[in-house]
Amino acid sequence: TRRVAVFISGGGSNMVKLLESMTGDHPARPCVVFSNNPDAGGLVRARELGVPTEALPHQPFAGDRPSFEAAISTALARHAPDIICLAGFMRKLTAGFTDAWAGKMLNIHPSLLPKYKGLHTHSRALEAGDTEHGCTVHEVTARLDDGPVLGQAVVPVLPEDTPDTLAARVLTQEHRLYPAVLRRFAAGDRTPVYLRT
Ligand code: GAR
């Protein structure tokens, strides 16, 4: 059974869907939820679901990312994960960390990559006049929001959409896509998953 660590910074709705998916004949089980934000609402949800949590604020590291990542690695080692799923984890990771986890770390990003890397993806899709938008799960490499695509879900953009209504439509699909990709990935299958509503 593969052991999965999930990294969050906020509410953790994707994390909850991932944890809930890892039951029965699933090839993985959650071993820890980690956050750089001790106040992340998702930490409470994880503990309610019986999963240990670790929180390590990044601020005391004052921008020294390698030292922050060394401390993450120490905290993670107690839980011996095989796979890391970034799920709304809002800290950039250095090549030192991403290389150590190459081929074993996934991220979900709220756009149809390679479009709209970085922040504010929903308003950027609206401003561009896109008629379709969505989310992507990919393997994490040293480049932000890059790396082999493991799955995408496409949603329509509607004329009356605001960034919030579009974000909500995408998030609903994130909740389907990420568990579907993780199930495949944990079984050793990197064939991309494509969903369309
Ligand atoms: C999700 O929409 C996720 O795709 C996005 O943050 C949200 C987290 O929501 N991730 C990024 O923007 C990564 N740069 P959640 O905490 O409810 O899962």
Coordinates of C-alpha atoms and ligand atoms in Angstrom, one line a residue:
T1 CA 0.0 0.0 0.0
R2 CA 1.4 3.4 -1.0
R3 CA 1.5 6.1 1.7
V4 CA 0.3 9.5 0.6
A5 CA 1.1 12.9 2.2
V6 CA -1.2 15.8 1.3
F7 CA 0.1 19.4 1.5
I8 CA -2.4 22.2 2.0
S9 CA -2.4 25.9 2.9
G10 CA -6.1 26.7 3.3
G11 CA -9.5 25.1 3.4
G12 CA -8.4 21.8 2.0
S13 CA -11.5 20.8 0.1
N14 CA -9.4 18.8 -2.4
M15 CA -7.5 17.2 0.4
V16 CA -10.7 16.0 2.0
K17 CA -11.8 14.4 -1.3
L18 CA -8.4 12.7 -1.6
L19 CA -8.5 11.4 1.9
E20 CA -12.1 10.1 1.5
S21 CA -11.2 8.4 -1.8
M22 CA -8.4 6.2 -0.2
T23 CA -10.5 3.3 1.1
G24 CA -11.4 -0.2 0.1
D25 CA -9.4 -1.5 -2.9
H26 CA -7.6 1.8 -3.4
P27 CA -3.8 1.2 -3.8
A28 CA -2.9 4.0 -1.3
R29 CA -3.7 5.3 2.1
P30 CA -3.2 8.8 3.6
C31 CA -0.3 9.0 6.1
V32 CA -0.2 12.7 7.0
V33 CA -1.6 16.1 6.0
F34 CA 1.0 18.9 6.1
S35 CA 0.5 22.6 6.1
N36 CA 2.7 25.7 6.1
N37 CA -0.3 27.4 7.8
P38 CA -1.1 26.2 11.4
D39 CA -4.5 27.9 11.1
A40 CA -5.4 26.1 7.8
G41 CA -9.0 24.9 8.2
G42 CA -8.2 21.7 6.5
L43 CA -6.0 20.5 9.4
V44 CA -9.1 20.2 11.6
R45 CA -10.9 18.3 8.8
A46 CA -8.0 15.9 8.4
R47 CA -7.8 15.1 12.1
E48 CA -11.6 14.5 12.1
L49 CA -11.0 12.0 9.3
G50 CA -8.4 10.3 11.5
V51 CA -5.3 11.4 9.6
P52 CA -2.3 12.8 11.5
T53 CA -1.3 16.4 10.7
E54 CA 1.9 18.4 10.8
A55 CA 2.1 22.2 10.6
L56 CA 5.2 24.2 10.1
P57 CA 4.9 28.0 9.6
H58 CA 7.2 29.2 6.8
Q59 CA 7.6 32.8 8.2
P60 CA 10.3 32.0 10.8
F61 CA 12.5 30.8 7.9
A62 CA 12.4 34.3 6.4
G63 CA 12.6 33.3 2.8
D64 CA 15.3 30.6 3.4
R65 CA 13.4 28.0 1.3
P66 CA 16.0 25.3 1.6
S67 CA 15.9 25.4 5.4
F68 CA 12.1 25.4 5.4
E69 CA 12.1 22.4 3.1
A70 CA 14.7 20.6 5.2
A71 CA 12.3 21.1 8.2
I72 CA 9.4 19.8 6.1
S73 CA 11.5 16.7 5.2
T74 CA 12.2 16.0 8.9
A75 CA 8.5 16.3 9.8
L76 CA 7.5 14.1 6.8
A77 CA 10.1 11.4 7.7
R78 CA 8.0 10.4 10.7
H79 CA 5.2 9.4 8.4
A80 CA 7.3 7.8 5.6
P81 CA 5.2 8.9 2.6
D82 CA 5.8 7.4 -0.9
I83 CA 3.7 10.1 -2.7
I84 CA 3.1 13.8 -2.0
C85 CA -0.1 15.4 -3.3
L86 CA 0.0 19.2 -3.3
A87 CA -3.6 20.4 -2.9
G88 CA -3.9 24.2 -2.6
F89 CA -0.3 24.4 -1.2
M90 CA 0.7 28.0 -1.8
R91 CA 4.5 27.9 -1.3
K92 CA 6.9 27.5 -4.1
L93 CA 9.3 24.6 -3.7
T94 CA 12.9 24.6 -4.8
A95 CA 14.6 22.2 -7.1
G96 CA 16.2 20.6 -4.1
F97 CA 12.8 19.4 -2.9
T98 CA 11.2 18.7 -6.2
D99 CA 14.1 16.7 -7.5
A100 CA 14.1 14.6 -4.3
W101 CA 10.4 13.8 -5.1
A102 CA 10.6 13.6 -8.9
G103 CA 8.0 11.2 -10.2
K104 CA 6.4 11.0 -6.7
M105 CA 4.8 14.4 -6.3
L106 CA 1.6 15.7 -7.8
N107 CA -0.1 19.1 -7.9
I108 CA -3.5 20.3 -8.9
H109 CA -3.7 23.7 -10.7
P110 CA -6.9 25.6 -11.5
S111 CA -6.4 26.1 -15.2
L112 CA -6.0 24.1 -18.4
L113 CA -2.2 24.0 -18.3
P114 CA 0.0 25.2 -20.1
K115 CA -2.4 28.2 -19.9
Y116 CA -2.4 30.4 -16.9
K117 CA 0.4 29.3 -14.7
G118 CA 0.6 31.1 -11.4
L119 CA -2.2 33.0 -9.6
H120 CA -5.7 34.5 -10.6
T121 CA -6.3 31.8 -13.2
H122 CA -10.1 32.3 -13.3
S123 CA -10.1 36.1 -13.9
R124 CA -7.4 35.6 -16.5
A125 CA -9.5 33.0 -18.4
L126 CA -12.4 35.4 -18.3
E127 CA -10.4 38.4 -19.4
A128 CA -9.0 36.3 -22.3
G129 CA -12.6 35.5 -23.4
D130 CA -12.0 31.8 -23.2
T131 CA -15.1 29.6 -23.8
E132 CA -13.5 26.7 -21.9
H133 CA -11.5 26.5 -18.7
G134 CA -10.7 23.8 -16.1
C135 CA -8.1 22.2 -14.0
T136 CA -5.0 20.1 -14.4
V137 CA -3.2 17.5 -12.3
H138 CA 0.5 17.2 -13.1
E139 CA 3.7 15.8 -11.8
V140 CA 5.7 18.5 -10.0
T141 CA 9.1 19.5 -11.4
A142 CA 11.4 22.4 -10.5
R143 CA 9.4 24.7 -12.8
L144 CA 6.2 26.2 -11.3
D145 CA 2.9 24.7 -12.6
D146 CA 4.9 22.6 -15.2
G147 CA 5.6 18.9 -15.5
P148 CA 3.9 15.9 -17.2
V149 CA 0.1 16.2 -17.3
L150 CA -1.7 13.4 -15.5
G151 CA -5.2 14.6 -16.0
Q152 CA -7.4 17.5 -17.0
A153 CA -11.1 18.4 -16.5
V154 CA -12.8 20.9 -18.9
V155 CA -15.7 23.1 -17.9
P156 CA -17.6 25.7 -20.0
V157 CA -17.2 29.4 -19.4
L158 CA -20.7 31.0 -19.3
P159 CA -21.4 34.6 -20.4
E160 CA -22.6 35.6 -17.0
D161 CA -19.6 34.1 -15.2
T162 CA -17.6 36.0 -12.6
P163 CA -14.3 34.7 -11.2
D164 CA -16.1 33.3 -8.3
T165 CA -18.8 31.4 -10.2
L166 CA -16.2 30.1 -12.6
A167 CA -13.9 29.0 -9.7
A168 CA -16.8 27.1 -8.1
R169 CA -17.5 25.2 -11.4
V170 CA -13.8 24.3 -11.7
L171 CA -13.5 23.3 -8.1
T172 CA -16.3 20.8 -8.4
Q173 CA -14.3 19.2 -11.2
E174 CA -11.1 19.3 -9.2
H175 CA -12.9 17.2 -6.6
R176 CA -13.6 14.5 -9.3
L177 CA -10.3 14.8 -11.1
Y178 CA -7.7 14.6 -8.3
P179 CA -9.0 11.4 -6.7
A180 CA -9.3 9.8 -10.2
V181 CA -5.7 10.7 -11.0
L182 CA -4.3 9.6 -7.7
R183 CA -6.0 6.2 -7.9
R184 CA -4.3 5.6 -11.2
F185 CA -1.0 7.1 -10.2
A186 CA -0.7 5.1 -7.0
A187 CA -1.3 1.9 -9.1
G188 CA 1.7 2.9 -11.3
D189 CA -0.4 4.1 -14.2
R190 CA 0.5 7.5 -15.6
T191 CA -2.0 7.5 -18.5
P192 CA -3.7 10.9 -18.3
V193 CA -7.4 11.2 -17.1
Y194 CA -9.6 13.5 -19.2
L195 CA -12.9 14.6 -17.8
R196 CA -15.5 16.9 -19.5
T197 CA -18.8 18.1 -18.1
Ligands
GAR1 C1 -7.8 24.9 -5.6 O1 -8.7 25.5 -6.5 C2 -6.5 24.5 -6.2 O2 -6.6 24.1 -7.5 C3 -5.8 25.8 -6.0 O3 -6.2 26.3 -4.8 C4 -7.5 25.8 -4.4 C5 -7.4 25.1 -3.1 O4 -8.7 24.8 -2.6 N1 -4.4 25.7 -6.1 C6 -3.5 26.7 -6.5 O5 -3.9 27.8 -6.9 C7 -2.1 26.3 -6.5 N2 -1.3 27.4 -7.0 P1 -8.9 23.7 -1.5 O6 -7.9 24.2 -0.3 O7 -10.3 23.9 -1.1 O8 -8.5 22.4 -2.0

